[in-house]
Amino acid sequence: MKLKTVYICSECGNHSPKWMGKCPGCGAWNSFVEDVIGEESKSDPAKSPRRALTARTGEHKAIPYKEMEMPSYIRTATGLGELDRVLGGGLVLGSVVLLAGEPGIGKSTLLMQISDILGSHRKVLYVSGEESDGQLKLRAERLGVAGDNLSILTETNIERILGEIDRVSPDVVIVDSIQTIYSDNISSTPGAVTQVRETALAFINKAKTDNISVILVGHVNKEGTIAGPKVLEHMVDAVLYFEGERQQTYRIIRAIKNRYGSTNEIGVFEMTDEGLAEVANPSEMLLAGRPQNTPGNCAVCTMEGTRPLIAEIQALVSATAFPAPRRTSNGIDYNRLCLILAVLEKRLGLRFSVNDVYLNVIGGMHLDEPASDVAVAMALISSLTDRAVPDELIAIGELGLSGECRSVSGLEYRVKEAARLGFGKAIVPYRNLEKRQIKADIELIPIKSIFEVLKYLAAPEKLQG
């Protein structure tokens, strides 16, 4: 079999005989990766190494839909309610889940805990290509893993791994990580685009053929995306991102793709000495230590799937010492912050253009939905004018370029969560209450524009420009 060197774009999979700085297919820069591939035999394509690696065993024919049978069970609960929420209820039979996150964030710890819980009623095979048997045993002892129905395999060769899967016949296979797995039939090094694509396809075919639930761990690159070909995310059934700062104890699992559930749900965990612990009430955690009667603070209720979460937004506006004022945003999209600043300066005449602006969402949360606009605006106004937002007040609403407050979805769930946590007043969009009356143990303050929020700031002094 002849070997030849090609360059493959890691973003779109475009091939080139030589390295190029910019991909002509997708326009990505520095995305070409060197790879060595073999030319398949024209005389006998069935003996192709790629076909031997990825082909499903057995003969498959089309089956009428009415003759298809449902499996004995569809989902297997992982035992961690926060993870099951993100997955849509648990691991689906024959599905492949890709779990990605920064190094040291806790991926291996989470999977070891899952292995122990699933081992109580399912047979689990844990494949590690990064750690030795002794290292895995050390972590398992620290986490208190019993090891019932749990088998450990430290191997990186895909052919030997598939052989062990046939011998052990597990219900769940965990691979840590897909970037360390390689095939003897492919000449490139482990972690290369072709190796990652073909070995992942081999696991996917095995999962679909034998009805095995597979969890693959994926590394991330310096841009924060999953290392390897982009097609990897299209091949699997679910893509989960493990987020959080290593300096903080809280971790968030977010679904980017899920064929069997919602992509808007999140799961919240806390890293402890005994491993990852579920946080059943994230709102109380995010509001812990909130300062009282302090300018620049405002609470907001955001929806993560079906779960309402109350977060604290902090803003600091101070006179700048630079020719161009600084703008720093953590947890809120930077462009969204600039848009809100422009609206406040144009509509209210507040001079943010001569001040540095720093914005932060407590707890490492990322607020993506526009329902947090009014809360961000109130925090900015509060810091600039040194007028505190009342502690019992929470703000919900989207802000338009004309300063109008637009309606949001799921308002009833938001205000009920705010009332449960002790908030007495809620600023909400007027149009949400125009068509429907919401019953909650909280005073609802409907507003039509950002101009109306000024009177709800604590101090009655005149606004400072």
CSV table of C-alpha atoms in Angstrom, one decimal:
chain,number,residue,atom,x,y,z
A,1,MET,CA,0.0,0.0,0.0
A,2,LYS,CA,1.4,3.4,-1.1
A,3,LEU,CA,1.7,6.2,1.5
A,4,LYS,CA,1.4,9.9,0.7
A,5,THR,CA,1.5,13.1,2.7
A,6,VAL,CA,-1.4,15.5,2.5
A,7,TYR,CA,-2.5,18.5,4.5
A,8,ILE,CA,-6.1,18.5,6.0
A,9,CYS,CA,-8.0,21.5,7.2
A,10,SER,CA,-9.0,20.8,10.9
A,11,GLU,CA,-12.1,23.1,10.4
A,12,CYS,CA,-13.7,21.8,7.2
A,13,GLY,CA,-11.6,18.7,6.2
A,14,ASN,CA,-10.4,20.2,2.9
A,15,HIS,CA,-7.4,18.4,1.5
A,16,SER,CA,-4.3,20.1,0.0
A,17,PRO,CA,-1.0,18.5,-1.4
A,18,LYS,CA,1.0,21.3,0.4
A,19,TRP,CA,0.6,23.4,3.4
A,20,MET,CA,-1.4,26.7,3.0
A,21,GLY,CA,-1.7,29.5,5.5
A,22,LYS,CA,-5.4,30.1,4.6
A,23,CYS,CA,-7.9,27.3,3.8
A,24,PRO,CA,-9.5,28.0,0.4
A,25,GLY,CA,-12.6,26.0,1.5
A,26,CYS,CA,-13.6,27.7,4.7
A,27,GLY,CA,-11.2,30.7,4.9
A,28,ALA,CA,-9.7,29.5,8.3
A,29,TRP,CA,-6.1,30.6,9.0
A,30,ASN,CA,-3.4,28.1,10.2
A,31,SER,CA,-5.8,25.2,10.1
A,32,PHE,CA,-3.9,22.8,7.9
A,33,VAL,CA,-2.5,19.7,9.7
A,34,GLU,CA,0.0,17.3,8.1
A,35,ASP,CA,-1.3,13.8,7.7
A,36,VAL,CA,-0.1,10.5,6.1
A,37,ILE,CA,-2.7,8.4,4.4
A,38,GLY,CA,-2.6,5.2,2.4
A,39,GLU,CA,-4.1,4.7,-1.1
A,40,GLU,CA,-6.7,1.9,-1.0
A,41,SER,CA,-6.1,-1.1,-3.2
A,42,LYS,CA,-8.1,-0.8,-6.4
A,43,SER,CA,-8.0,-4.6,-6.9
A,44,ASP,CA,-9.7,-5.4,-3.6
A,45,PRO,CA,-11.4,-2.4,-1.9
A,46,ALA,CA,-12.8,-4.6,0.8
A,47,LYS,CA,-9.3,-5.1,2.2
A,48,SER,CA,-8.9,-1.4,2.7
A,49,PRO,CA,-7.6,-0.7,6.3
A,50,ARG,CA,-10.1,2.1,6.7
A,51,ARG,CA,-13.0,-0.2,5.7
A,52,ALA,CA,-11.7,-2.9,8.1
A,53,LEU,CA,-11.5,-0.3,10.9
A,54,THR,CA,-14.9,1.4,10.5
A,55,ALA,CA,-17.2,-1.1,8.9
A,56,ARG,CA,-20.0,-2.5,11.0
A,57,THR,CA,-20.1,-6.2,11.5
A,58,GLY,CA,-23.0,-8.3,10.2
A,59,GLU,CA,-25.3,-7.8,7.3
A,60,HIS,CA,-27.7,-4.9,7.4
A,61,LYS,CA,-30.9,-4.6,5.5
A,62,ALA,CA,-33.8,-2.1,5.4
A,63,ILE,CA,-36.5,-3.0,8.0
A,64,PRO,CA,-40.1,-1.7,7.8
A,65,TYR,CA,-40.8,0.7,10.5
A,66,LYS,CA,-43.7,-1.2,11.9
A,67,GLU,CA,-41.5,-4.3,12.3
A,68,MET,CA,-38.9,-2.5,14.4
A,69,GLU,CA,-38.9,-3.3,18.1
A,70,MET,CA,-38.2,-1.0,21.0
A,71,PRO,CA,-35.2,-2.0,23.2
A,72,SER,CA,-35.9,-3.2,26.8
A,73,TYR,CA,-34.6,0.1,28.2
A,74,ILE,CA,-33.9,3.4,26.5
A,75,ARG,CA,-32.1,5.4,29.1
A,76,THR,CA,-29.7,4.6,31.9
A,77,ALA,CA,-29.6,7.1,34.8
A,78,THR,CA,-26.0,8.0,35.6
A,79,GLY,CA,-26.9,8.6,39.3
A,80,LEU,CA,-26.0,12.3,39.1
A,81,GLY,CA,-29.2,14.3,38.7
A,82,GLU,CA,-27.4,17.3,37.3
A,83,LEU,CA,-25.7,15.3,34.6
A,84,ASP,CA,-29.0,13.4,33.8
A,85,ARG,CA,-30.7,16.8,33.4
A,86,VAL,CA,-28.2,17.9,30.8
A,87,LEU,CA,-28.4,14.5,29.0
A,88,GLY,CA,-32.2,14.6,28.9
A,89,GLY,CA,-32.8,11.9,31.5
A,90,GLY,CA,-29.7,9.7,31.3
A,91,LEU,CA,-27.5,7.8,28.8
A,92,VAL,CA,-29.4,6.6,25.8
A,93,LEU,CA,-28.8,3.0,24.6
A,94,GLY,CA,-26.3,3.0,21.8
A,95,SER,CA,-25.5,6.7,22.0
A,96,VAL,CA,-22.0,8.3,21.9
A,97,VAL,CA,-21.4,11.4,24.1
A,98,LEU,CA,-18.4,13.7,23.7
A,99,LEU,CA,-17.3,15.4,27.0
A,100,ALA,CA,-14.9,18.3,26.5
A,101,GLY,CA,-13.3,20.7,28.9
A,102,GLU,CA,-10.1,22.5,30.0
A,103,PRO,CA,-7.2,20.4,31.5
A,104,GLY,CA,-7.7,19.9,35.3
A,105,ILE,CA,-11.4,20.9,35.2
A,106,GLY,CA,-12.5,17.5,36.6
A,107,LYS,CA,-13.5,15.4,33.6
A,108,SER,CA,-11.8,12.3,34.8
A,109,THR,CA,-13.1,12.7,38.3
A,110,LEU,CA,-16.6,13.0,37.0
A,111,LEU,CA,-16.3,9.9,34.8
A,112,MET,CA,-14.8,7.8,37.6
A,113,GLN,CA,-17.8,8.7,39.9
A,114,ILE,CA,-20.2,7.9,37.0
A,115,SER,CA,-18.4,4.5,36.6
A,116,ASP,CA,-19.0,3.6,40.2
A,117,ILE,CA,-22.7,4.5,40.2
A,118,LEU,CA,-23.4,2.8,36.9
A,119,GLY,CA,-21.5,-0.3,38.1
A,120,SER,CA,-24.2,-1.0,40.6
A,121,HIS,CA,-26.6,-2.1,37.8
A,122,ARG,CA,-24.6,-2.0,34.5
A,123,LYS,CA,-21.3,-3.4,33.3
A,124,VAL,CA,-18.8,-0.6,32.7
A,125,LEU,CA,-15.4,-0.6,30.9
A,126,TYR,CA,-13.2,2.4,31.7
A,127,VAL,CA,-10.5,2.8,29.0
A,128,SER,CA,-7.7,5.2,29.9
A,129,GLY,CA,-5.0,6.3,27.5
A,130,GLU,CA,-3.4,8.9,29.8
A,131,GLU,CA,-3.0,7.1,33.2
A,132,SER,CA,-1.6,3.9,34.5
A,133,ASP,CA,-3.4,1.3,36.5
A,134,GLY,CA,-1.9,2.6,39.7
A,135,GLN,CA,-2.9,6.2,39.1
A,136,LEU,CA,-6.5,5.1,38.3
A,137,LYS,CA,-6.6,3.0,41.5
A,138,LEU,CA,-5.3,6.0,43.5
A,139,ARG,CA,-8.0,8.3,42.3
A,140,ALA,CA,-10.7,5.6,42.7
A,141,GLU,CA,-9.7,5.1,46.4
A,142,ARG,CA,-9.8,8.8,47.0
A,143,LEU,CA,-13.3,9.0,45.5
A,144,GLY,CA,-14.5,5.9,47.4
A,145,VAL,CA,-15.2,3.9,44.3
A,146,ALA,CA,-16.4,0.4,45.1
A,147,GLY,CA,-15.6,-1.0,41.7
A,148,ASP,CA,-18.6,-3.4,41.3
A,149,ASN,CA,-19.0,-4.4,37.6
A,150,LEU,CA,-16.2,-2.0,36.7
A,151,SER,CA,-13.3,-3.0,34.5
A,152,ILE,CA,-10.2,-0.9,33.8
A,153,LEU,CA,-8.2,-1.0,30.6
A,154,THR,CA,-5.1,1.1,30.1
A,155,GLU,CA,-4.7,0.9,26.3
A,156,THR,CA,-4.4,3.3,23.3
A,157,ASN,CA,-4.6,0.9,20.4
A,158,ILE,CA,-8.1,0.9,18.9
A,159,GLU,CA,-7.9,-2.7,17.6
A,160,ARG,CA,-7.0,-4.1,21.0
A,161,ILE,CA,-9.6,-1.9,22.7
A,162,LEU,CA,-12.4,-3.2,20.4
A,163,GLY,CA,-11.2,-6.8,21.1
A,164,GLU,CA,-11.5,-6.2,24.8
A,165,ILE,CA,-15.0,-4.7,24.3
A,166,ASP,CA,-16.0,-8.0,22.5
A,167,ARG,CA,-14.5,-10.0,25.4
A,168,VAL,CA,-16.0,-8.1,28.3
A,169,SER,CA,-19.3,-7.2,26.6
A,170,PRO,CA,-19.9,-4.0,28.7
A,171,ASP,CA,-23.1,-1.9,28.7
A,172,VAL,CA,-21.1,1.4,29.0
A,173,VAL,CA,-17.7,2.3,27.7
A,174,ILE,CA,-15.8,5.4,28.8
A,175,VAL,CA,-12.7,6.5,26.8
A,176,ASP,CA,-10.3,9.0,28.3
A,177,SER,CA,-9.4,10.4,25.9
A,178,ILE,CA,-10.1,10.1,22.2
A,179,GLN,CA,-7.0,12.1,21.3
A,180,THR,CA,-4.7,9.4,22.7
A,181,ILE,CA,-6.3,6.5,20.7
A,182,TYR,CA,-4.6,5.3,17.5
A,183,SER,CA,-4.9,2.7,14.9
A,184,ASP,CA,-2.1,0.6,13.4
A,185,ASN,CA,-3.8,0.9,10.0
A,186,ILE,CA,-3.3,4.6,9.9
A,187,SER,CA,0.3,6.0,9.7
A,188,SER,CA,-0.3,9.4,11.3
A,189,THR,CA,0.5,10.0,15.0
A,190,PRO,CA,-2.1,9.8,17.8
A,191,GLY,CA,-4.2,13.0,18.0
A,192,ALA,CA,-3.9,13.8,14.3
A,193,VAL,CA,-7.0,14.7,12.4
A,194,THR,CA,-7.3,11.3,10.6
A,195,GLN,CA,-6.6,9.3,13.8
A,196,VAL,CA,-9.2,11.1,15.8
A,197,ARG,CA,-11.8,10.9,13.0
A,198,GLU,CA,-11.3,7.2,12.3
A,199,THR,CA,-11.0,6.0,15.9
A,200,ALA,CA,-14.1,7.9,16.9
A,201,LEU,CA,-16.0,6.4,14.0
A,202,ALA,CA,-14.9,3.0,15.1
A,203,PHE,CA,-16.3,3.6,18.6
A,204,ILE,CA,-19.5,5.0,17.1
A,205,ASN,CA,-20.0,1.9,14.8
A,206,LYS,CA,-19.4,-0.3,17.8
A,207,ALA,CA,-21.9,1.6,19.9
A,208,LYS,CA,-24.6,1.4,17.2
A,209,THR,CA,-24.0,-2.3,16.4
A,210,ASP,CA,-23.8,-3.7,19.9
A,211,ASN,CA,-26.1,-1.1,21.6
A,212,ILE,CA,-23.3,0.1,23.9
A,213,SER,CA,-23.4,3.6,25.5
A,214,VAL,CA,-20.0,5.3,24.9
A,215,ILE,CA,-18.6,8.4,26.6
A,216,LEU,CA,-15.6,10.0,24.8
A,217,VAL,CA,-13.4,12.6,26.5
A,218,GLY,CA,-12.1,15.3,24.2
A,219,HIS,CA,-9.3,17.7,24.7
A,220,VAL,CA,-9.7,21.4,23.9
A,221,ASN,CA,-7.2,23.7,22.2
A,222,LYS,CA,-6.1,27.1,23.2
A,223,GLU,CA,-9.1,28.7,21.4
A,224,GLY,CA,-11.4,26.7,23.7
A,225,THR,CA,-12.8,24.4,20.9
A,226,ILE,CA,-12.5,20.6,20.8
A,227,ALA,CA,-9.1,19.5,19.4
A,228,GLY,CA,-9.3,17.4,16.2
A,229,PRO,CA,-11.6,17.6,13.2
A,230,LYS,CA,-14.8,19.6,13.4
A,231,VAL,CA,-16.6,16.6,11.9
A,232,LEU,CA,-16.1,14.9,15.3
A,233,GLU,CA,-18.9,17.0,16.9
A,234,HIS,CA,-21.2,16.1,14.0
A,235,MET,CA,-20.5,12.4,14.3
A,236,VAL,CA,-21.5,12.0,18.0
A,237,ASP,CA,-25.0,12.1,19.5
A,238,ALA,CA,-24.3,14.7,22.2
A,239,VAL,CA,-21.5,17.2,22.9
A,240,LEU,CA,-21.1,18.4,26.5
A,241,TYR,CA,-18.8,21.2,27.7
A,242,PHE,CA,-17.4,21.1,31.2
A,243,GLU,CA,-16.9,24.8,32.2
A,244,GLY,CA,-15.6,26.7,35.2
A,245,GLU,CA,-12.4,28.3,36.6
A,246,ARG,CA,-9.9,26.0,38.2
A,247,GLN,CA,-9.4,28.6,40.9
A,248,GLN,CA,-13.1,28.3,41.8
A,249,THR,CA,-14.9,25.3,43.2
A,250,TYR,CA,-18.0,25.4,41.0
A,251,ARG,CA,-18.3,23.6,37.7
A,252,ILE,CA,-21.0,23.8,35.0
A,253,ILE,CA,-21.9,21.1,32.4
A,254,ARG,CA,-23.5,22.6,29.3
A,255,ALA,CA,-25.0,20.7,26.3
A,256,ILE,CA,-23.9,22.2,23.0
A,257,LYS,CA,-25.5,19.4,21.0
A,258,ASN,CA,-28.0,16.7,22.1
A,259,ARG,CA,-30.0,14.5,19.7
A,260,TYR,CA,-32.0,13.1,22.6
A,261,GLY,CA,-32.7,16.1,24.8
A,262,SER,CA,-32.6,19.9,25.1
A,263,THR,CA,-29.4,21.9,24.4
A,264,ASN,CA,-30.3,24.6,26.9
A,265,GLU,CA,-30.0,22.7,30.1
A,266,ILE,CA,-27.0,23.0,32.5
A,267,GLY,CA,-25.8,21.0,35.4
A,268,VAL,CA,-24.0,22.6,38.4
A,269,PHE,CA,-21.4,20.8,40.5
A,270,GLU,CA,-19.0,21.8,43.3
A,271,MET,CA,-15.5,20.4,43.4
A,272,THR,CA,-14.8,18.9,46.9
A,273,ASP,CA,-12.1,16.7,48.5
A,274,GLU,CA,-14.4,13.7,47.9
A,275,GLY,CA,-15.0,14.6,44.2
A,276,LEU,CA,-17.8,16.5,42.4
A,277,ALA,CA,-20.9,17.2,44.5
A,278,GLU,CA,-24.2,18.2,42.9
A,279,VAL,CA,-25.5,21.7,43.6
A,280,ALA,CA,-29.3,21.3,43.7
A,281,ASN,CA,-30.0,25.0,44.3
A,282,PRO,CA,-27.6,27.0,42.2
A,283,SER,CA,-29.4,30.3,42.8
A,284,GLU,CA,-28.6,30.3,46.5
A,285,MET,CA,-25.0,29.5,45.7
A,286,LEU,CA,-24.7,32.4,43.2
A,287,LEU,CA,-26.2,34.9,45.6
A,288,ALA,CA,-24.1,33.8,48.6
A,289,GLY,CA,-22.1,36.7,50.0
A,290,ARG,CA,-24.0,39.4,48.0
A,291,PRO,CA,-23.2,42.9,49.5
A,292,GLN,CA,-26.1,44.8,50.9
A,293,ASN,CA,-27.1,48.4,49.9
A,294,THR,CA,-24.0,48.7,47.6
A,295,PRO,CA,-24.1,50.7,44.3
A,296,GLY,CA,-23.3,48.7,41.1
A,297,ASN,CA,-25.1,45.5,42.1
A,298,CYS,CA,-28.3,44.1,40.5
A,299,ALA,CA,-29.9,40.7,40.5
A,300,VAL,CA,-31.3,39.0,37.4
A,301,CYS,CA,-33.1,35.8,36.7
A,302,THR,CA,-32.0,33.9,33.6
A,303,MET,CA,-33.4,30.7,32.1
A,304,GLU,CA,-31.1,27.8,31.4
A,305,GLY,CA,-33.4,25.4,29.6
A,306,THR,CA,-36.3,24.8,32.0
A,307,ARG,CA,-34.3,25.9,35.1
A,308,PRO,CA,-34.5,29.5,36.3
A,309,LEU,CA,-31.2,30.8,37.8
A,310,ILE,CA,-30.7,34.0,39.7
A,311,ALA,CA,-27.3,35.6,39.2
A,312,GLU,CA,-25.7,38.7,40.5
A,313,ILE,CA,-24.3,41.3,38.1
A,314,GLN,CA,-21.7,43.7,39.4
A,315,ALA,CA,-20.6,46.9,37.6
A,316,LEU,CA,-17.8,49.3,38.4
A,317,VAL,CA,-17.6,52.7,36.6
A,318,SER,CA,-14.7,55.0,37.4
A,319,ALA,CA,-13.0,58.0,35.8
A,320,THR,CA,-10.4,56.9,33.3
A,321,ALA,CA,-6.8,57.7,33.2
A,322,PHE,CA,-6.3,56.6,29.6
A,323,PRO,CA,-7.0,58.4,26.3
A,324,ALA,CA,-9.4,55.6,25.4
A,325,PRO,CA,-11.6,54.3,28.3
A,326,ARG,CA,-11.3,50.6,29.2
A,327,ARG,CA,-14.2,48.1,28.8
A,328,THR,CA,-13.9,44.8,30.5
A,329,SER,CA,-16.7,42.2,30.6
A,330,ASN,CA,-16.7,38.8,32.4
A,331,GLY,CA,-19.8,36.7,31.9
A,332,ILE,CA,-21.6,39.1,29.5
A,333,ASP,CA,-20.9,39.4,25.8
A,334,TYR,CA,-18.5,42.3,25.2
A,335,ASN,CA,-20.5,43.5,22.2
A,336,ARG,CA,-23.7,43.4,24.2
A,337,LEU,CA,-22.1,45.5,26.9
A,338,CYS,CA,-21.0,48.1,24.3
A,339,LEU,CA,-24.5,48.2,22.9
A,340,ILE,CA,-26.1,48.8,26.3
A,341,LEU,CA,-23.5,51.6,27.1
A,342,ALA,CA,-24.4,53.3,23.8
A,343,VAL,CA,-28.1,53.2,24.6
A,344,LEU,CA,-27.6,54.6,28.0
A,345,GLU,CA,-25.4,57.4,26.8
A,346,LYS,CA,-27.6,58.3,23.9
A,347,ARG,CA,-31.0,58.0,25.6
A,348,LEU,CA,-30.2,59.0,29.1
A,349,GLY,CA,-27.3,61.3,28.5
A,350,LEU,CA,-25.0,59.4,30.9
A,351,ARG,CA,-21.3,60.0,30.0
A,352,PHE,CA,-19.8,56.5,30.1
A,353,SER,CA,-17.4,57.6,27.3
A,354,VAL,CA,-15.1,59.3,29.8
A,355,ASN,CA,-15.2,56.4,32.3
A,356,ASP,CA,-13.7,52.9,32.6
A,357,VAL,CA,-16.4,50.2,32.8
A,358,TYR,CA,-15.9,46.8,34.4
A,359,LEU,CA,-18.7,44.3,34.4
A,360,ASN,CA,-18.7,40.9,36.1
A,361,VAL,CA,-21.2,38.0,36.7
A,362,ILE,CA,-20.6,36.4,40.1
A,363,GLY,CA,-19.8,32.6,40.2
A,364,GLY,CA,-18.3,32.3,36.7
A,365,MET,CA,-21.8,32.3,35.0
A,366,HIS,CA,-22.1,33.3,31.4
A,367,LEU,CA,-25.4,35.1,30.6
A,368,ASP,CA,-26.2,34.7,26.9
A,369,GLU,CA,-29.9,35.6,26.8
A,370,PRO,CA,-30.9,39.3,26.3
A,371,ALA,CA,-33.3,39.1,29.3
A,372,SER,CA,-30.4,40.4,31.5
A,373,ASP,CA,-30.1,43.7,29.6
A,374,VAL,CA,-32.2,45.7,32.1
A,375,ALA,CA,-30.2,44.3,35.1
A,376,VAL,CA,-26.9,45.2,33.4
A,377,ALA,CA,-28.2,48.7,32.6
A,378,MET,CA,-29.3,49.2,36.2
A,379,ALA,CA,-26.0,48.0,37.6
A,380,LEU,CA,-24.1,50.4,35.3
A,381,ILE,CA,-26.4,53.4,36.2
A,382,SER,CA,-26.1,52.5,39.9
A,383,SER,CA,-22.3,52.5,39.8
A,384,LEU,CA,-22.1,55.7,37.8
A,385,THR,CA,-24.5,57.7,39.9
A,386,ASP,CA,-23.6,56.0,43.2
A,387,ARG,CA,-27.2,55.2,43.8
A,388,ALA,CA,-27.8,51.6,45.1
A,389,VAL,CA,-30.4,49.2,43.6
A,390,PRO,CA,-32.6,48.1,46.5
A,391,ASP,CA,-31.6,44.7,47.7
A,392,GLU,CA,-35.2,43.3,47.4
A,393,LEU,CA,-35.4,44.3,43.7
A,394,ILE,CA,-34.7,42.1,40.8
A,395,ALA,CA,-34.7,43.3,37.1
A,396,ILE,CA,-35.8,41.2,34.1
A,397,GLY,CA,-36.1,42.4,30.5
A,398,GLU,CA,-34.5,42.9,27.1
A,399,LEU,CA,-33.3,46.4,26.1
A,400,GLY,CA,-33.9,47.8,22.6
A,401,LEU,CA,-31.8,50.4,20.8
A,402,SER,CA,-34.5,53.0,21.5
A,403,GLY,CA,-34.4,52.3,25.2
A,404,GLU,CA,-37.6,50.3,25.2
A,405,CYS,CA,-38.0,47.2,27.4
A,406,ARG,CA,-39.1,44.2,25.3
A,407,SER,CA,-40.9,41.1,26.5
A,408,VAL,CA,-39.1,37.9,27.6
A,409,SER,CA,-40.1,34.2,27.7
A,410,GLY,CA,-40.7,32.2,30.8
A,411,LEU,CA,-41.5,35.2,33.0
A,412,GLU,CA,-43.7,33.3,35.4
A,413,TYR,CA,-40.9,30.8,36.2
A,414,ARG,CA,-38.5,33.7,36.7
A,415,VAL,CA,-40.6,35.7,39.2
A,416,LYS,CA,-41.6,32.6,41.1
A,417,GLU,CA,-37.9,31.7,41.6
A,418,ALA,CA,-37.2,35.3,42.7
A,419,ALA,CA,-40.1,35.2,45.2
A,420,ARG,CA,-38.8,31.8,46.5
A,421,LEU,CA,-35.4,33.4,47.3
A,422,GLY,CA,-36.9,36.3,49.2
A,423,PHE,CA,-37.1,39.1,46.6
A,424,GLY,CA,-40.0,41.5,47.2
A,425,LYS,CA,-40.1,43.5,43.9
A,426,ALA,CA,-39.4,42.6,40.3
A,427,ILE,CA,-39.0,45.0,37.3
A,428,VAL,CA,-40.5,43.2,34.3
A,429,PRO,CA,-41.5,44.2,30.7
A,430,TYR,CA,-44.9,45.9,30.4
A,431,ARG,CA,-45.9,43.7,27.4
A,432,ASN,CA,-45.5,40.5,29.4
A,433,LEU,CA,-48.3,41.6,31.7
A,434,GLU,CA,-50.4,43.2,29.0
A,435,LYS,CA,-51.8,39.9,27.8
A,436,ARG,CA,-51.5,37.7,30.9
A,437,GLN,CA,-51.7,38.2,34.6
A,438,ILE,CA,-49.0,36.4,36.5
A,439,LYS,CA,-49.7,35.3,40.1
A,440,ALA,CA,-46.7,35.3,42.4
A,441,ASP,CA,-45.8,36.4,46.0
A,442,ILE,CA,-43.9,39.3,44.7
A,443,GLU,CA,-44.7,42.9,43.6
A,444,LEU,CA,-44.4,43.2,39.8
A,445,ILE,CA,-43.3,46.6,38.4
A,446,PRO,CA,-44.0,46.8,34.7
A,447,ILE,CA,-41.9,49.2,32.7
A,448,LYS,CA,-42.0,50.3,29.0
A,449,SER,CA,-38.5,51.8,28.7
A,450,ILE,CA,-35.2,52.3,30.5
A,451,PHE,CA,-36.3,55.8,31.6
A,452,GLU,CA,-38.7,54.4,34.1
A,453,VAL,CA,-36.0,52.5,36.1
A,454,LEU,CA,-34.3,55.7,37.4
A,455,LYS,CA,-37.0,56.3,40.0
A,456,TYR,CA,-36.4,52.9,41.6
A,457,LEU,CA,-32.8,53.5,42.5
A,458,ALA,CA,-32.4,54.0,46.3
A,459,ALA,CA,-31.1,57.6,46.5
A,460,PRO,CA,-33.2,60.5,45.2
A,461,GLU,CA,-30.2,62.6,44.1
A,462,LYS,CA,-30.0,64.0,40.6
A,463,LEU,CA,-28.1,61.9,38.0
A,464,GLN,CA,-24.5,62.8,37.6
A,465,GLY,CA,-23.1,63.1,34.0
